[in-house]
Amino acid sequence: MPLEDDELMIRAAWYYYVGGLNQEMTANRLGLTRARVNKMLSEARESGLVSISIDHQRVGVLPIEDMLSRRFGLDFCISTPAFGFHDASPADSDIRKQIAFRAVGVAAANHLKTLLAENETITIGTGWGRTIEQMTLHLAGVRAPHARFISVMGSLTANNAYNPFEVVHNLARRTGAQGFFLPVPFIADSVEDKRVLLSQRSVVKAMEIAETASVCIISAGELTEESLLRSQGMISKAELESLRAAGAVGDTNGIFFDRDGRQVDHDLNQRTIALGFDQLKTLPVILLIAGQEKAEAAKALLRSGIVNGLIIDGDAAEAVSALG
């Protein structure tokens, strides 16, 4: 009787990652082609079935971690090694971004496991984006039924894995924890609409949980045509240009900030439904940065005074350091 695909994937993962068999040996044992085994192993990682943990502390603290911690007054900094991509082609750029997202996702998932192990009743606020999505994918083998996850921003209209609602749902599902989210849009149509939405009882309760989070995990976005906000159509080209004109260099959770890490005076900042900088400054905040293109936004947000811990890929860390 043939095995189901899920069972084949599990067996392939056990043979390869635990048993130490190479792909050819795994394929022979399962009666499959090597190409199919390769695909299964890739799917096992992406689905979260396999979680990779690399203890970089065994080779000592990377010098750039200590430098960034001292420079920006951080409680801690975790950096992956630099991978040395130089964007010679669009294909190299895509590969670099994928590796950066996954590397930071793995490091963030390992740090989150530690947080959950140290405090079984912890409340963790979460943002959105591809880096945080990768963190959820690499969080496996953790049970935290007394913990809580809460989105610190409204949700998007598109049903993507990096949507705040999906992030909280996946974290809760993987850990057995409770999940809460703000049942409101990412950006309200008007300031008055925002006031009405924030007055709803379900929103008041969710905001109270978010404002008392034990720690918040956020990411930052660059403010360019290639940013996620633009590629997903969440802000228009005209809005992007007006934000840049107002001095904005990046955003976190839809809050746009300038080179000094201050919220800019712009209509979108008045309509975004999320914890603002004044609220985040009262909470422990961990910033995830993946990708050299986010260096300017990362440096600005690190200067804001809201960030306590940083998890970053090595190439982005070098880019932040090079900005002076």
CSV table of C-alpha atoms in Angstrom, one decimal:
chain,number,residue,atom,x,y,z
A,1,MET,CA,0.0,0.0,0.0
A,2,PRO,CA,1.6,3.3,-1.1
A,3,LEU,CA,2.4,5.9,1.5
A,4,GLU,CA,0.7,9.3,1.6
A,5,ASP,CA,2.7,12.3,0.6
A,6,ASP,CA,2.8,13.7,4.1
A,7,GLU,CA,4.1,10.4,5.5
A,8,LEU,CA,6.7,10.2,2.8
A,9,MET,CA,7.8,13.7,3.6
A,10,ILE,CA,8.1,12.9,7.3
A,11,ARG,CA,10.1,9.7,6.6
A,12,ALA,CA,12.4,11.5,4.1
A,13,ALA,CA,13.1,14.2,6.8
A,14,TRP,CA,13.9,11.6,9.4
A,15,TYR,CA,16.3,9.7,7.1
A,16,TYR,CA,18.0,12.9,5.9
A,17,TYR,CA,18.2,15.1,9.0
A,18,VAL,CA,18.2,12.6,11.8
A,19,GLY,CA,19.5,9.4,10.2
A,20,GLY,CA,22.3,11.2,8.4
A,21,LEU,CA,21.5,9.6,5.0
A,22,ASN,CA,22.3,11.7,1.9
A,23,GLN,CA,19.6,12.5,-0.7
A,24,GLU,CA,20.5,9.6,-2.9
A,25,MET,CA,20.4,7.1,-0.1
A,26,THR,CA,17.1,8.5,1.2
A,27,ALA,CA,15.6,8.2,-2.3
A,28,ASN,CA,16.7,4.6,-2.7
A,29,ARG,CA,15.3,3.7,0.7
A,30,LEU,CA,11.9,5.3,-0.1
A,31,GLY,CA,11.9,4.1,-3.8
A,32,LEU,CA,11.7,7.7,-5.1
A,33,THR,CA,13.8,9.8,-7.4
A,34,ARG,CA,16.4,12.1,-5.9
A,35,ALA,CA,14.6,15.1,-7.4
A,36,ARG,CA,11.4,14.2,-5.5
A,37,VAL,CA,13.3,13.8,-2.3
A,38,ASN,CA,15.0,17.2,-2.8
A,39,LYS,CA,11.6,18.8,-3.3
A,40,MET,CA,10.1,17.0,-0.2
A,41,LEU,CA,13.0,18.2,2.0
A,42,SER,CA,12.5,21.7,0.8
A,43,GLU,CA,8.8,21.6,1.5
A,44,ALA,CA,9.5,20.1,5.0
A,45,ARG,CA,11.6,23.2,5.9
A,46,GLU,CA,9.2,25.7,4.4
A,47,SER,CA,6.1,24.1,6.1
A,48,GLY,CA,7.8,24.2,9.5
A,49,LEU,CA,8.0,20.4,9.8
A,50,VAL,CA,11.8,20.7,10.0
A,51,SER,CA,13.2,23.5,12.2
A,52,ILE,CA,16.9,24.3,11.9
A,53,SER,CA,18.8,25.6,14.9
A,54,ILE,CA,22.4,26.9,14.6
A,55,ASP,CA,24.1,27.8,17.9
A,56,HIS,CA,26.4,30.6,16.6
A,57,GLN,CA,27.5,31.3,20.2
A,58,ARG,CA,29.8,28.3,20.0
A,59,VAL,CA,32.1,30.4,17.7
A,60,GLY,CA,31.9,33.4,20.0
A,61,VAL,CA,30.0,36.6,19.8
A,62,LEU,CA,30.4,38.2,16.3
A,63,PRO,CA,32.2,41.5,16.7
A,64,ILE,CA,29.5,43.4,14.8
A,65,GLU,CA,26.9,42.2,17.3
A,66,ASP,CA,28.9,43.9,20.1
A,67,MET,CA,29.4,47.0,18.0
A,68,LEU,CA,25.7,47.5,17.1
A,69,SER,CA,24.7,46.8,20.7
A,70,ARG,CA,27.0,49.5,22.1
A,71,ARG,CA,26.2,52.0,19.3
A,72,PHE,CA,22.5,51.9,19.7
A,73,GLY,CA,22.2,51.0,23.4
A,74,LEU,CA,20.7,47.6,22.8
A,75,ASP,CA,20.2,44.9,25.4
A,76,PHE,CA,21.3,42.3,22.8
A,77,CYS,CA,22.1,41.9,19.2
A,78,ILE,CA,22.0,38.6,17.2
A,79,SER,CA,23.6,38.6,13.8
A,80,THR,CA,23.9,35.8,11.3
A,81,PRO,CA,27.3,35.5,9.4
A,82,ALA,CA,27.5,37.7,6.3
A,83,PHE,CA,26.7,35.7,3.2
A,84,GLY,CA,28.6,38.0,0.8
A,85,PHE,CA,26.1,38.5,-2.0
A,86,HIS,CA,26.8,41.4,-4.3
A,87,ASP,CA,23.7,41.6,-6.5
A,88,ALA,CA,25.5,41.0,-9.7
A,89,SER,CA,22.1,40.0,-11.3
A,90,PRO,CA,18.4,40.0,-10.4
A,91,ALA,CA,18.7,36.3,-9.7
A,92,ASP,CA,21.4,36.8,-7.2
A,93,SER,CA,19.4,39.6,-5.6
A,94,ASP,CA,16.4,37.2,-5.2
A,95,ILE,CA,18.5,34.5,-3.7
A,96,ARG,CA,20.1,36.9,-1.3
A,97,LYS,CA,16.8,38.1,-0.1
A,98,GLN,CA,15.4,34.6,0.4
A,99,ILE,CA,18.5,33.6,2.4
A,100,ALA,CA,18.3,36.7,4.5
A,101,PHE,CA,14.6,36.2,5.3
A,102,ARG,CA,15.2,32.6,6.3
A,103,ALA,CA,18.3,33.2,8.2
A,104,VAL,CA,16.8,35.9,10.4
A,105,GLY,CA,13.6,33.8,10.6
A,106,VAL,CA,15.6,30.9,12.1
A,107,ALA,CA,17.4,33.1,14.5
A,108,ALA,CA,14.2,34.8,15.6
A,109,ALA,CA,12.4,31.5,16.1
A,110,ASN,CA,15.2,30.2,18.3
A,111,HIS,CA,15.1,33.4,20.4
A,112,LEU,CA,11.3,33.1,20.6
A,113,LYS,CA,11.6,29.5,21.8
A,114,THR,CA,13.9,30.7,24.7
A,115,LEU,CA,11.4,33.4,25.6
A,116,LEU,CA,8.5,30.9,25.7
A,117,ALA,CA,10.6,28.5,27.8
A,118,GLU,CA,11.5,31.1,30.3
A,119,ASN,CA,8.0,32.5,30.9
A,120,GLU,CA,5.0,30.2,30.3
A,121,THR,CA,2.5,33.1,30.7
A,122,ILE,CA,4.3,35.5,28.4
A,123,THR,CA,2.3,37.8,26.1
A,124,ILE,CA,4.1,38.5,22.8
A,125,GLY,CA,3.1,41.3,20.5
A,126,THR,CA,3.8,40.8,16.8
A,127,GLY,CA,4.0,42.8,13.6
A,128,TRP,CA,3.9,41.6,10.1
A,129,GLY,CA,6.0,41.0,7.0
A,130,ARG,CA,8.1,38.3,5.3
A,131,THR,CA,10.8,38.1,8.0
A,132,ILE,CA,8.2,37.5,10.8
A,133,GLU,CA,6.5,35.0,8.5
A,134,GLN,CA,9.7,33.1,8.3
A,135,MET,CA,10.0,33.1,12.1
A,136,THR,CA,6.6,31.4,12.3
A,137,LEU,CA,7.6,28.8,9.7
A,138,HIS,CA,10.7,27.8,11.7
A,139,LEU,CA,9.0,27.6,15.1
A,140,ALA,CA,8.5,23.9,15.7
A,141,GLY,CA,8.5,21.6,18.7
A,142,VAL,CA,7.3,24.2,21.2
A,143,ARG,CA,4.3,23.9,23.5
A,144,ALA,CA,3.2,27.0,25.3
A,145,PRO,CA,-0.5,26.7,26.1
A,146,HIS,CA,-0.5,29.5,28.7
A,147,ALA,CA,1.2,32.1,26.5
A,148,ARG,CA,-0.6,34.7,24.4
A,149,PHE,CA,0.2,36.2,21.0
A,150,ILE,CA,-1.4,39.6,20.0
A,151,SER,CA,-1.1,41.6,16.8
A,152,VAL,CA,0.0,45.2,17.5
A,153,MET,CA,-1.5,46.5,14.3
A,154,GLY,CA,-4.6,46.1,12.1
A,155,SER,CA,-4.9,43.5,9.4
A,156,LEU,CA,-4.4,43.6,5.7
A,157,THR,CA,-7.2,42.9,3.2
A,158,ALA,CA,-5.1,40.3,1.3
A,159,ASN,CA,-4.9,36.8,2.9
A,160,ASN,CA,-1.1,36.4,2.9
A,161,ALA,CA,1.0,34.4,5.3
A,162,TYR,CA,2.7,37.6,6.5
A,163,ASN,CA,-0.7,39.3,7.2
A,164,PRO,CA,-0.9,40.1,11.0
A,165,PHE,CA,-3.9,37.9,11.4
A,166,GLU,CA,-2.2,34.9,9.8
A,167,VAL,CA,1.0,35.5,11.8
A,168,VAL,CA,-0.9,35.3,15.1
A,169,HIS,CA,-3.0,32.4,13.9
A,170,ASN,CA,0.1,30.4,12.9
A,171,LEU,CA,2.1,31.2,16.1
A,172,ALA,CA,-0.9,30.1,18.2
A,173,ARG,CA,-1.4,27.0,16.2
A,174,ARG,CA,2.2,25.9,16.4
A,175,THR,CA,2.6,26.5,20.1
A,176,GLY,CA,-1.0,25.9,21.4
A,177,ALA,CA,-1.0,29.4,22.8
A,178,GLN,CA,-3.9,31.9,22.7
A,179,GLY,CA,-4.1,34.2,19.7
A,180,PHE,CA,-5.6,37.7,19.6
A,181,PHE,CA,-5.7,40.3,16.8
A,182,LEU,CA,-7.0,43.8,16.2
A,183,PRO,CA,-10.3,43.2,14.3
A,184,VAL,CA,-9.8,46.4,12.2
A,185,PRO,CA,-8.1,47.4,8.9
A,186,PHE,CA,-4.4,48.3,8.7
A,187,ILE,CA,-5.2,51.9,7.7
A,188,ALA,CA,-8.6,53.5,8.3
A,189,ASP,CA,-10.2,55.6,5.5
A,190,SER,CA,-10.2,58.7,7.7
A,191,VAL,CA,-9.2,59.9,11.1
A,192,GLU,CA,-12.8,59.9,12.2
A,193,ASP,CA,-13.2,56.3,11.1
A,194,LYS,CA,-10.1,55.4,13.1
A,195,ARG,CA,-11.7,57.0,16.2
A,196,VAL,CA,-14.9,55.0,15.7
A,197,LEU,CA,-13.0,51.7,15.2
A,198,LEU,CA,-10.9,52.2,18.2
A,199,SER,CA,-14.0,52.8,20.4
A,200,GLN,CA,-15.4,49.3,19.7
A,201,ARG,CA,-15.3,47.0,22.7
A,202,SER,CA,-13.5,44.2,20.9
A,203,VAL,CA,-10.8,46.6,19.7
A,204,VAL,CA,-10.4,48.2,23.2
A,205,LYS,CA,-9.8,44.8,24.7
A,206,ALA,CA,-7.3,43.8,22.0
A,207,MET,CA,-5.5,47.1,22.4
A,208,GLU,CA,-5.3,46.7,26.2
A,209,ILE,CA,-3.6,43.3,25.7
A,210,ALA,CA,-1.2,44.8,23.1
A,211,GLU,CA,-0.3,47.7,25.4
A,212,THR,CA,0.7,45.3,28.2
A,213,ALA,CA,2.7,42.9,26.1
A,214,SER,CA,5.8,41.3,27.7
A,215,VAL,CA,7.7,41.9,24.5
A,216,CYS,CA,6.9,43.0,20.9
A,217,ILE,CA,8.6,41.5,17.8
A,218,ILE,CA,8.5,43.9,14.9
A,219,SER,CA,10.2,44.4,11.5
A,220,ALA,CA,10.9,47.5,9.4
A,221,GLY,CA,10.3,48.2,5.7
A,222,GLU,CA,12.2,50.4,3.3
A,223,LEU,CA,10.2,53.1,1.6
A,224,THR,CA,10.9,52.4,-2.1
A,225,GLU,CA,8.9,51.1,-5.1
A,226,GLU,CA,10.3,47.6,-4.3
A,227,SER,CA,9.0,47.7,-0.7
A,228,LEU,CA,6.2,45.3,0.4
A,229,LEU,CA,3.9,48.2,1.0
A,230,ARG,CA,4.1,49.2,-2.7
A,231,SER,CA,4.3,45.7,-4.2
A,232,GLN,CA,1.1,44.7,-2.4
A,233,GLY,CA,-0.7,48.0,-3.3
A,234,MET,CA,-1.1,49.1,0.3
A,235,ILE,CA,0.1,52.6,-0.5
A,236,SER,CA,-0.1,54.4,-3.8
A,237,LYS,CA,2.8,55.8,-5.8
A,238,ALA,CA,1.6,59.3,-4.9
A,239,GLU,CA,1.5,58.4,-1.2
A,240,LEU,CA,5.0,57.0,-1.4
A,241,GLU,CA,6.3,60.2,-3.0
A,242,SER,CA,4.5,62.4,-0.4
A,243,LEU,CA,5.9,60.3,2.4
A,244,ARG,CA,9.4,60.7,1.1
A,245,ALA,CA,8.8,64.5,0.7
A,246,ALA,CA,7.7,64.5,4.4
A,247,GLY,CA,11.1,63.0,5.3
A,248,ALA,CA,10.1,59.3,5.7
A,249,VAL,CA,12.7,56.7,5.1
A,250,GLY,CA,10.9,53.6,6.4
A,251,ASP,CA,8.0,52.2,8.3
A,252,THR,CA,7.2,49.7,11.1
A,253,ASN,CA,3.7,48.4,11.4
A,254,GLY,CA,2.5,51.2,9.1
A,255,ILE,CA,4.1,53.9,11.2
A,256,PHE,CA,6.3,56.0,9.0
A,257,PHE,CA,9.5,57.5,10.4
A,258,ASP,CA,12.4,59.8,9.4
A,259,ARG,CA,16.2,59.4,9.5
A,260,ASP,CA,16.1,60.2,13.2
A,261,GLY,CA,13.5,57.6,14.0
A,262,ARG,CA,10.7,60.1,14.6
A,263,GLN,CA,7.2,59.7,13.3
A,264,VAL,CA,6.7,62.0,10.3
A,265,ASP,CA,3.8,64.5,10.0
A,266,HIS,CA,1.7,62.7,7.4
A,267,ASP,CA,-2.0,61.8,6.9
A,268,LEU,CA,-1.2,58.1,6.8
A,269,ASN,CA,0.3,58.2,10.2
A,270,GLN,CA,-2.9,59.7,11.5
A,271,ARG,CA,-5.0,56.9,10.0
A,272,THR,CA,-2.8,53.8,10.7
A,273,ILE,CA,-4.2,51.6,13.4
A,274,ALA,CA,-1.3,50.2,15.4
A,275,LEU,CA,0.7,50.8,18.6
A,276,GLY,CA,2.6,54.1,18.0
A,277,PHE,CA,6.1,54.9,19.1
A,278,ASP,CA,5.0,56.4,22.4
A,279,GLN,CA,3.4,53.1,23.3
A,280,LEU,CA,6.2,51.0,22.0
A,281,LYS,CA,8.7,52.9,24.1
A,282,THR,CA,7.1,51.6,27.2
A,283,LEU,CA,7.5,47.9,26.1
A,284,PRO,CA,10.5,45.7,25.4
A,285,VAL,CA,10.8,45.7,21.5
A,286,ILE,CA,12.8,43.2,19.3
A,287,LEU,CA,13.5,44.4,15.8
A,288,LEU,CA,14.0,41.8,13.0
A,289,ILE,CA,15.9,43.1,9.9
A,290,ALA,CA,16.6,40.9,6.8
A,291,GLY,CA,18.1,42.4,3.7
A,292,GLN,CA,20.7,45.1,2.9
A,293,GLU,CA,18.1,47.3,1.3
A,294,LYS,CA,16.6,47.9,4.8
A,295,ALA,CA,19.8,49.3,6.2
A,296,GLU,CA,18.7,53.0,6.1
A,297,ALA,CA,15.3,52.2,7.7
A,298,ALA,CA,17.0,49.9,10.3
A,299,LYS,CA,19.4,52.6,11.3
A,300,ALA,CA,16.7,55.2,11.6
A,301,LEU,CA,14.5,52.9,13.7
A,302,LEU,CA,17.4,51.9,15.9
A,303,ARG,CA,17.9,55.7,16.6
A,304,SER,CA,14.2,56.1,17.7
A,305,GLY,CA,14.8,54.7,21.2
A,306,ILE,CA,12.0,52.1,20.9
A,307,VAL,CA,14.3,49.1,20.1
A,308,ASN,CA,15.8,47.0,22.9
A,309,GLY,CA,17.0,43.9,20.9
A,310,LEU,CA,18.0,43.4,17.3
A,311,ILE,CA,18.1,40.2,15.2
A,312,ILE,CA,19.7,40.9,11.8
A,313,ASP,CA,21.4,39.1,8.9
A,314,GLY,CA,25.2,39.7,8.6
A,315,ASP,CA,25.1,41.6,5.3
A,316,ALA,CA,22.4,44.0,6.6
A,317,ALA,CA,24.4,44.4,9.8
A,318,GLU,CA,27.5,45.4,7.7
A,319,ALA,CA,25.4,47.8,5.7
A,320,VAL,CA,24.0,49.5,8.8
A,321,SER,CA,27.5,49.8,10.2
A,322,ALA,CA,28.8,51.3,7.0
A,323,LEU,CA,26.1,54.1,7.1
A,324,GLY,CA,28.1,55.8,9.9
